[in-house]
PDB file of C-alpha atoms and ligand atoms in Angstrom:
ATOM      1  CA  MET A   1      97.171 109.394  92.805  1.00  0.00           C
ATOM      2  CA  LYS A   2      97.309 105.764  91.629  1.00  0.00           C
ATOM      3  CA  ASN A   3      97.515 103.078  94.322  1.00  0.00           C
ATOM      4  CA  LEU A   4      99.720 100.070  93.745  1.00  0.00           C
ATOM      5  CA  VAL A   5      99.717  96.846  95.746  1.00  0.00           C
ATOM      6  CA  ILE A   6     102.829  94.721  95.239  1.00  0.00           C
ATOM      7  CA  LEU A   7     102.962  90.967  95.947  1.00  0.00           C
ATOM      8  CA  VAL A   8     106.331  89.331  96.669  1.00  0.00           C
ATOM      9  CA  SER A   9     107.811  85.982  97.713  1.00  0.00           C
ATOM     10  CA  GLY A  10     111.545  86.497  97.317  1.00  0.00           C
ATOM     11  CA  SER A  11     114.426  88.932  97.328  1.00  0.00           C
ATOM     12  CA  GLY A  12     112.224  91.684  95.942  1.00  0.00           C
ATOM     13  CA  SER A  13     114.731  93.389  93.673  1.00  0.00           C
ATOM     14  CA  ASN A  14     111.859  94.111  91.266  1.00  0.00           C
ATOM     15  CA  LEU A  15     109.907  95.576  94.175  1.00  0.00           C
ATOM     16  CA  GLN A  16     112.961  97.764  94.888  1.00  0.00           C
ATOM     17  CA  ARG A  17     112.951  98.927  91.286  1.00  0.00           C
ATOM     18  CA  ILE A  18     109.274  99.865  91.572  1.00  0.00           C
ATOM     19  CA  ILE A  19     109.902 101.687  94.875  1.00  0.00           C
ATOM     20  CA  ASP A  20     112.750 103.632  93.234  1.00  0.00           C
ATOM     21  CA  THR A  21     110.844 104.506  90.074  1.00  0.00           C
ATOM     22  CA  VAL A  22     107.795 105.640  92.063  1.00  0.00           C
ATOM     23  CA  ASP A  23     110.119 107.804  94.215  1.00  0.00           C
ATOM     24  CA  SER A  24     111.915 109.284  91.200  1.00  0.00           C
ATOM     25  CA  GLY A  25     108.649 110.072  89.408  1.00  0.00           C
ATOM     26  CA  GLU A  26     109.480 107.710  86.544  1.00  0.00           C
ATOM     27  CA  ILE A  27     106.169 106.128  87.505  1.00  0.00           C
ATOM     28  CA  PRO A  28     104.356 109.417  88.074  1.00  0.00           C
ATOM     29  CA  ASP A  29     101.550 110.201  90.464  1.00  0.00           C
ATOM     30  CA  ALA A  30     101.577 106.797  92.145  1.00  0.00           C
ATOM     31  CA  GLN A  31     102.181 105.303  95.551  1.00  0.00           C
ATOM     32  CA  ILE A  32     102.705 101.799  96.873  1.00  0.00           C
ATOM     33  CA  SER A  33      99.887 101.495  99.357  1.00  0.00           C
ATOM     34  CA  LEU A  34     100.663  97.937 100.435  1.00  0.00           C
ATOM     35  CA  VAL A  35     103.214  95.154 100.021  1.00  0.00           C
ATOM     36  CA  VAL A  36     101.929  91.630 100.610  1.00  0.00           C
ATOM     37  CA  ALA A  37     104.219  88.610 101.026  1.00  0.00           C
ATOM     38  CA  ASP A  38     103.164  84.978 101.170  1.00  0.00           C
ATOM     39  CA  ARG A  39     106.229  84.038 103.259  1.00  0.00           C
ATOM     40  CA  GLU A  40     108.950  85.754 105.244  1.00  0.00           C
ATOM     41  CA  CYS A  41     111.327  87.131 102.602  1.00  0.00           C
ATOM     42  CA  TYR A  42     113.713  89.982 101.875  1.00  0.00           C
ATOM     43  CA  GLY A  43     111.019  91.682  99.783  1.00  0.00           C
ATOM     44  CA  LEU A  44     109.034  92.183 102.979  1.00  0.00           C
ATOM     45  CA  GLU A  45     112.138  93.609 104.644  1.00  0.00           C
ATOM     46  CA  ARG A  46     112.488  96.127 101.807  1.00  0.00           C
ATOM     47  CA  ALA A  47     108.923  97.301 102.399  1.00  0.00           C
ATOM     48  CA  ARG A  48     109.633  97.688 106.121  1.00  0.00           C
ATOM     49  CA  ASN A  49     112.863  99.604 105.365  1.00  0.00           C
ATOM     50  CA  HIS A  50     110.889 102.058 103.240  1.00  0.00           C
ATOM     51  CA  ASN A  51     108.025 102.388 105.730  1.00  0.00           C
ATOM     52  CA  ILE A  52     105.574 100.941 103.248  1.00  0.00           C
ATOM     53  CA  GLU A  53     102.579  99.252 104.814  1.00  0.00           C
ATOM     54  CA  ASN A  54     103.167  95.518 104.620  1.00  0.00           C
ATOM     55  CA  VAL A  55     101.543  92.283 105.593  1.00  0.00           C
ATOM     56  CA  LEU A  56     102.417  88.609 105.541  1.00  0.00           C
ATOM     57  CA  ILE A  57      99.609  86.257 104.584  1.00  0.00           C
ATOM     58  CA  PRO A  58     100.994  82.712 104.832  1.00  0.00           C
ATOM     59  CA  ARG A  59     100.803  80.826 101.557  1.00  0.00           C
ATOM     60  CA  GLY A  60      98.171  78.123 101.345  1.00  0.00           C
ATOM     61  CA  LYS A  61      94.614  77.605 100.289  1.00  0.00           C
ATOM     62  CA  ASN A  62      93.245  80.676 102.071  1.00  0.00           C
ATOM     63  CA  PHE A  63      95.761  83.136 100.645  1.00  0.00           C
ATOM     64  CA  SER A  64      93.512  84.606  97.921  1.00  0.00           C
ATOM     65  CA  SER A  65      90.446  85.004 100.141  1.00  0.00           C
ATOM     66  CA  GLU A  66      92.545  86.615 102.925  1.00  0.00           C
ATOM     67  CA  LEU A  67      94.111  88.947 100.364  1.00  0.00           C
ATOM     68  CA  GLY A  68      90.650  89.775  99.025  1.00  0.00           C
ATOM     69  CA  LYS A  69      89.608  90.863 102.524  1.00  0.00           C
ATOM     70  CA  ILE A  70      92.478  93.272 103.156  1.00  0.00           C
ATOM     71  CA  ILE A  71      93.235  94.719  99.748  1.00  0.00           C
ATOM     72  CA  PRO A  72      92.167  98.388  99.628  1.00  0.00           C
ATOM     73  CA  GLU A  73      89.161  98.924  97.378  1.00  0.00           C
ATOM     74  CA  ASN A  74      90.805 101.924  95.726  1.00  0.00           C
ATOM     75  CA  THR A  75      93.687  99.766  94.419  1.00  0.00           C
ATOM     76  CA  ASP A  76      94.450 100.650  90.789  1.00  0.00           C
ATOM     77  CA  LEU A  77      96.960  97.904  90.087  1.00  0.00           C
ATOM     78  CA  ILE A  78      98.122  94.684  91.758  1.00  0.00           C
ATOM     79  CA  VAL A  79     101.684  93.896  90.739  1.00  0.00           C
ATOM     80  CA  LEU A  80     103.150  90.404  91.146  1.00  0.00           C
ATOM     81  CA  ALA A  81     106.891  90.983  91.510  1.00  0.00           C
ATOM     82  CA  GLY A  82     108.513  87.594  92.029  1.00  0.00           C
ATOM     83  CA  PHE A  83     105.390  86.165  93.627  1.00  0.00           C
ATOM     84  CA  LEU A  84     105.128  82.386  93.797  1.00  0.00           C
ATOM     85  CA  SER A  85     101.591  81.530  94.952  1.00  0.00           C
ATOM     86  CA  ILE A  86      98.837  80.909  92.439  1.00  0.00           C
ATOM     87  CA  LEU A  87      95.903  83.305  92.875  1.00  0.00           C
ATOM     88  CA  LYS A  88      92.432  81.714  92.877  1.00  0.00           C
ATOM     89  CA  PRO A  89      90.276  82.200  89.730  1.00  0.00           C
ATOM     90  CA  GLU A  90      87.656  84.136  91.728  1.00  0.00           C
ATOM     91  CA  PHE A  91      90.261  86.662  92.879  1.00  0.00           C
ATOM     92  CA  CYS A  92      91.601  87.020  89.315  1.00  0.00           C
ATOM     93  CA  GLU A  93      88.082  87.617  88.017  1.00  0.00           C
ATOM     94  CA  ASN A  94      87.274  90.228  90.688  1.00  0.00           C
ATOM     95  CA  TRP A  95      90.401  92.179  89.739  1.00  0.00           C
ATOM     96  CA  ASN A  96      90.318  91.403  86.036  1.00  0.00           C
ATOM     97  CA  GLY A  97      92.595  93.750  84.053  1.00  0.00           C
ATOM     98  CA  LYS A  98      94.154  95.089  87.239  1.00  0.00           C
ATOM     99  CA  ILE A  99      96.687  92.343  88.025  1.00  0.00           C
ATOM    100  CA  ILE A 100     100.016  92.073  86.230  1.00  0.00           C
ATOM    101  CA  ASN A 101     102.936  89.682  86.615  1.00  0.00           C
ATOM    102  CA  ILE A 102     106.543  89.595  85.479  1.00  0.00           C
ATOM    103  CA  HIS A 103     107.795  86.304  84.080  1.00  0.00           C
ATOM    104  CA  PRO A 104     111.472  85.493  83.476  1.00  0.00           C
ATOM    105  CA  ALA A 105     111.107  84.175  79.904  1.00  0.00           C
ATOM    106  CA  LEU A 106     109.544  84.938  76.564  1.00  0.00           C
ATOM    107  CA  LEU A 107     105.975  83.760  77.104  1.00  0.00           C
ATOM    108  CA  PRO A 108     104.160  81.735  75.815  1.00  0.00           C
ATOM    109  CA  LYS A 109     107.400  79.727  75.951  1.00  0.00           C
ATOM    110  CA  TYR A 110     108.512  78.453  79.368  1.00  0.00           C
ATOM    111  CA  GLY A 111     105.367  79.360  81.274  1.00  0.00           C
ATOM    112  CA  GLY A 112     102.846  77.414  83.317  1.00  0.00           C
ATOM    113  CA  LYS A 113     102.932  75.359  86.466  1.00  0.00           C
ATOM    114  CA  GLY A 114     106.417  74.712  87.858  1.00  0.00           C
ATOM    115  CA  MET A 115     108.028  77.204  85.474  1.00  0.00           C
ATOM    116  CA  TRP A 116     109.482  79.760  87.834  1.00  0.00           C
ATOM    117  CA  GLY A 117     112.906  81.127  88.724  1.00  0.00           C
ATOM    118  CA  HIS A 118     115.841  78.823  88.059  1.00  0.00           C
ATOM    119  CA  HIS A 119     113.546  76.132  86.586  1.00  0.00           C
ATOM    120  CA  VAL A 120     112.861  78.469  83.667  1.00  0.00           C
ATOM    121  CA  HIS A 121     116.533  79.303  83.114  1.00  0.00           C
ATOM    122  CA  HIS A 122     117.595  75.646  83.247  1.00  0.00           C
ATOM    123  CA  ALA A 123     114.875  74.745  80.724  1.00  0.00           C
ATOM    124  CA  VAL A 124     116.054  77.508  78.377  1.00  0.00           C
ATOM    125  CA  ILE A 125     119.669  76.257  78.587  1.00  0.00           C
ATOM    126  CA  ASP A 126     118.634  72.605  78.124  1.00  0.00           C
ATOM    127  CA  ALA A 127     116.638  73.503  75.005  1.00  0.00           C
ATOM    128  CA  LYS A 128     119.659  75.399  73.592  1.00  0.00           C
ATOM    129  CA  GLU A 129     117.483  78.446  72.966  1.00  0.00           C
ATOM    130  CA  LYS A 130     119.129  81.270  71.042  1.00  0.00           C
ATOM    131  CA  GLU A 131     117.272  83.921  73.004  1.00  0.00           C
ATOM    132  CA  SER A 132     115.467  84.492  76.260  1.00  0.00           C
ATOM    133  CA  GLY A 133     114.000  87.528  77.938  1.00  0.00           C
ATOM    134  CA  ALA A 134     111.222  88.712  80.208  1.00  0.00           C
ATOM    135  CA  THR A 135     107.508  89.300  79.813  1.00  0.00           C
ATOM    136  CA  VAL A 136     105.065  91.469  81.719  1.00  0.00           C
ATOM    137  CA  HIS A 137     101.522  90.181  81.259  1.00  0.00           C
ATOM    138  CA  PHE A 138      98.015  90.431  82.664  1.00  0.00           C
ATOM    139  CA  VAL A 139      97.111  87.774  85.208  1.00  0.00           C
ATOM    140  CA  THR A 140      94.123  85.557  84.481  1.00  0.00           C
ATOM    141  CA  SER A 141      93.095  82.258  86.036  1.00  0.00           C
ATOM    142  CA  GLY A 142      95.265  80.363  83.500  1.00  0.00           C
ATOM    143  CA  ILE A 143      98.836  80.282  84.812  1.00  0.00           C
ATOM    144  CA  ASP A 144     101.038  82.662  82.742  1.00  0.00           C
ATOM    145  CA  GLU A 145      98.340  82.805  80.057  1.00  0.00           C
ATOM    146  CA  GLY A 146      97.125  86.415  80.216  1.00  0.00           C
ATOM    147  CA  GLU A 147      97.765  88.915  77.444  1.00  0.00           C
ATOM    148  CA  ALA A 148     101.352  90.215  77.193  1.00  0.00           C
ATOM    149  CA  ILE A 149     101.891  93.911  77.935  1.00  0.00           C
ATOM    150  CA  LEU A 150     105.609  94.187  77.219  1.00  0.00           C
ATOM    151  CA  GLN A 151     108.322  91.742  76.310  1.00  0.00           C
ATOM    152  CA  LYS A 152     112.024  92.157  75.662  1.00  0.00           C
ATOM    153  CA  SER A 153     114.602  89.599  74.580  1.00  0.00           C
ATOM    154  CA  PHE A 154     118.359  89.129  74.663  1.00  0.00           C
ATOM    155  CA  GLU A 155     120.750  86.684  73.044  1.00  0.00           C
ATOM    156  CA  VAL A 156     121.671  83.469  74.853  1.00  0.00           C
ATOM    157  CA  THR A 157     125.329  82.610  74.230  1.00  0.00           C
ATOM    158  CA  GLU A 158     127.161  79.284  74.528  1.00  0.00           C
ATOM    159  CA  ASN A 159     128.748  80.389  77.786  1.00  0.00           C
ATOM    160  CA  ASP A 160     125.485  81.227  79.508  1.00  0.00           C
ATOM    161  CA  THR A 161     124.397  79.251  82.566  1.00  0.00           C
ATOM    162  CA  ALA A 162     121.154  79.409  84.533  1.00  0.00           C
ATOM    163  CA  GLU A 163     122.901  81.906  86.826  1.00  0.00           C
ATOM    164  CA  THR A 164     124.052  84.283  84.071  1.00  0.00           C
ATOM    165  CA  LEU A 165     120.613  84.065  82.454  1.00  0.00           C
ATOM    166  CA  ALA A 166     118.980  85.034  85.748  1.00  0.00           C
ATOM    167  CA  GLU A 167     121.232  88.090  85.893  1.00  0.00           C
ATOM    168  CA  LYS A 168     120.502  89.112  82.306  1.00  0.00           C
ATOM    169  CA  VAL A 169     116.773  88.571  82.818  1.00  0.00           C
ATOM    170  CA  HIS A 170     116.785  90.759  85.930  1.00  0.00           C
ATOM    171  CA  LYS A 171     118.421  93.620  84.007  1.00  0.00           C
ATOM    172  CA  ILE A 172     115.687  93.417  81.381  1.00  0.00           C
ATOM    173  CA  GLU A 173     112.998  93.177  84.047  1.00  0.00           C
ATOM    174  CA  TYR A 174     114.190  96.411  85.669  1.00  0.00           C
ATOM    175  CA  GLU A 175     113.761  98.103  82.271  1.00  0.00           C
ATOM    176  CA  ILE A 176     110.384  96.793  81.206  1.00  0.00           C
ATOM    177  CA  PHE A 177     108.563  96.571  84.549  1.00  0.00           C
ATOM    178  CA  PRO A 178     108.219 100.324  85.221  1.00  0.00           C
ATOM    179  CA  GLU A 179     107.447 100.846  81.538  1.00  0.00           C
ATOM    180  CA  ALA A 180     104.697  98.226  81.610  1.00  0.00           C
ATOM    181  CA  ILE A 181     103.233  99.671  84.816  1.00  0.00           C
ATOM    182  CA  ASN A 182     103.095 103.093  83.169  1.00  0.00           C
ATOM    183  CA  LYS A 183     101.450 101.586  80.114  1.00  0.00           C
ATOM    184  CA  VAL A 184      98.709  99.906  82.144  1.00  0.00           C
ATOM    185  CA  LEU A 185      98.154 103.006  84.277  1.00  0.00           C
ATOM    186  CA  GLY A 186      97.749 105.029  81.080  1.00  0.00           C
ATOM    187  CA  ASN A 187     100.836 107.222  81.683  1.00  0.00           C
TER     188      ASN A 187
HETATM  189  C1  GRF H 213     112.192  87.530  88.703  1.00  0.00           C
HETATM  190  O1  GRF H 213     113.101  87.035  87.760  1.00  0.00           O
HETATM  191  C2  GRF H 213     110.770  87.312  88.262  1.00  0.00           C
HETATM  192  O2  GRF H 213     110.592  87.331  86.889  1.00  0.00           O
HETATM  193  C3  GRF H 213     110.504  85.931  88.767  1.00  0.00           C
HETATM  194  O3  GRF H 213     111.182  85.844  89.986  1.00  0.00           O
HETATM  195  C4  GRF H 213     112.271  86.768  90.001  1.00  0.00           C
HETATM  196  C5  GRF H 213     112.074  87.633  91.198  1.00  0.00           C
HETATM  197  O4  GRF H 213     113.199  88.377  91.513  1.00  0.00           O
HETATM  198  N1  GRF H 213     109.087  85.674  88.807  1.00  0.00           N
HETATM  199  P1  GRF H 213     113.147  89.496  92.630  1.00  0.00           P
HETATM  200  O5  GRF H 213     112.522  88.876  93.870  1.00  0.00           O
HETATM  201  O6  GRF H 213     112.334  90.636  92.108  1.00  0.00           O
HETATM  202  O7  GRF H 213     114.572  89.874  92.876  1.00  0.00           O
END
């Protein structure tokens, strides 16, 4: 049985997708052993609704060291699913190769500090990009710099807004996230 720890900061629809695909066996032989949030959020509520062990560690400079203290040693994969805090380099090194993140754009474009959520979608619209997408990648101490695991794109049309892009990106995320988790777990 593979143990997943999921980190969230927001609505947690990607967390929901992971819960559902673990339940359905699409991600086989796995369980979510812990959900960690860095703020009160609907993602945390989803964990509570599904009776998944959950904890809130307030965001701030001690987040990574507090997380390091409580994370089960037998964790196979730490999944950042709409998680907004930056993990400290020491934490990333300790769990090297076992932390993945989903990013709402085609990295290496539109990554790095400040590039999250609607900021990414607005930047894509402003640059008149012809395509956008989502990327699942390994987490290293460089923000959004780790090796890509899976990426999928879609066409940006003239009528798209930051809101429609967010919707399209989410659809793609729900496809590639379980697939990427399976890939990393060796399924
Ligand atoms: C996703 O688009 C993810 O790529 C980004 O934040 C969003 C989180 O959405 N980092 P949700 O909380 O999973 O609904």
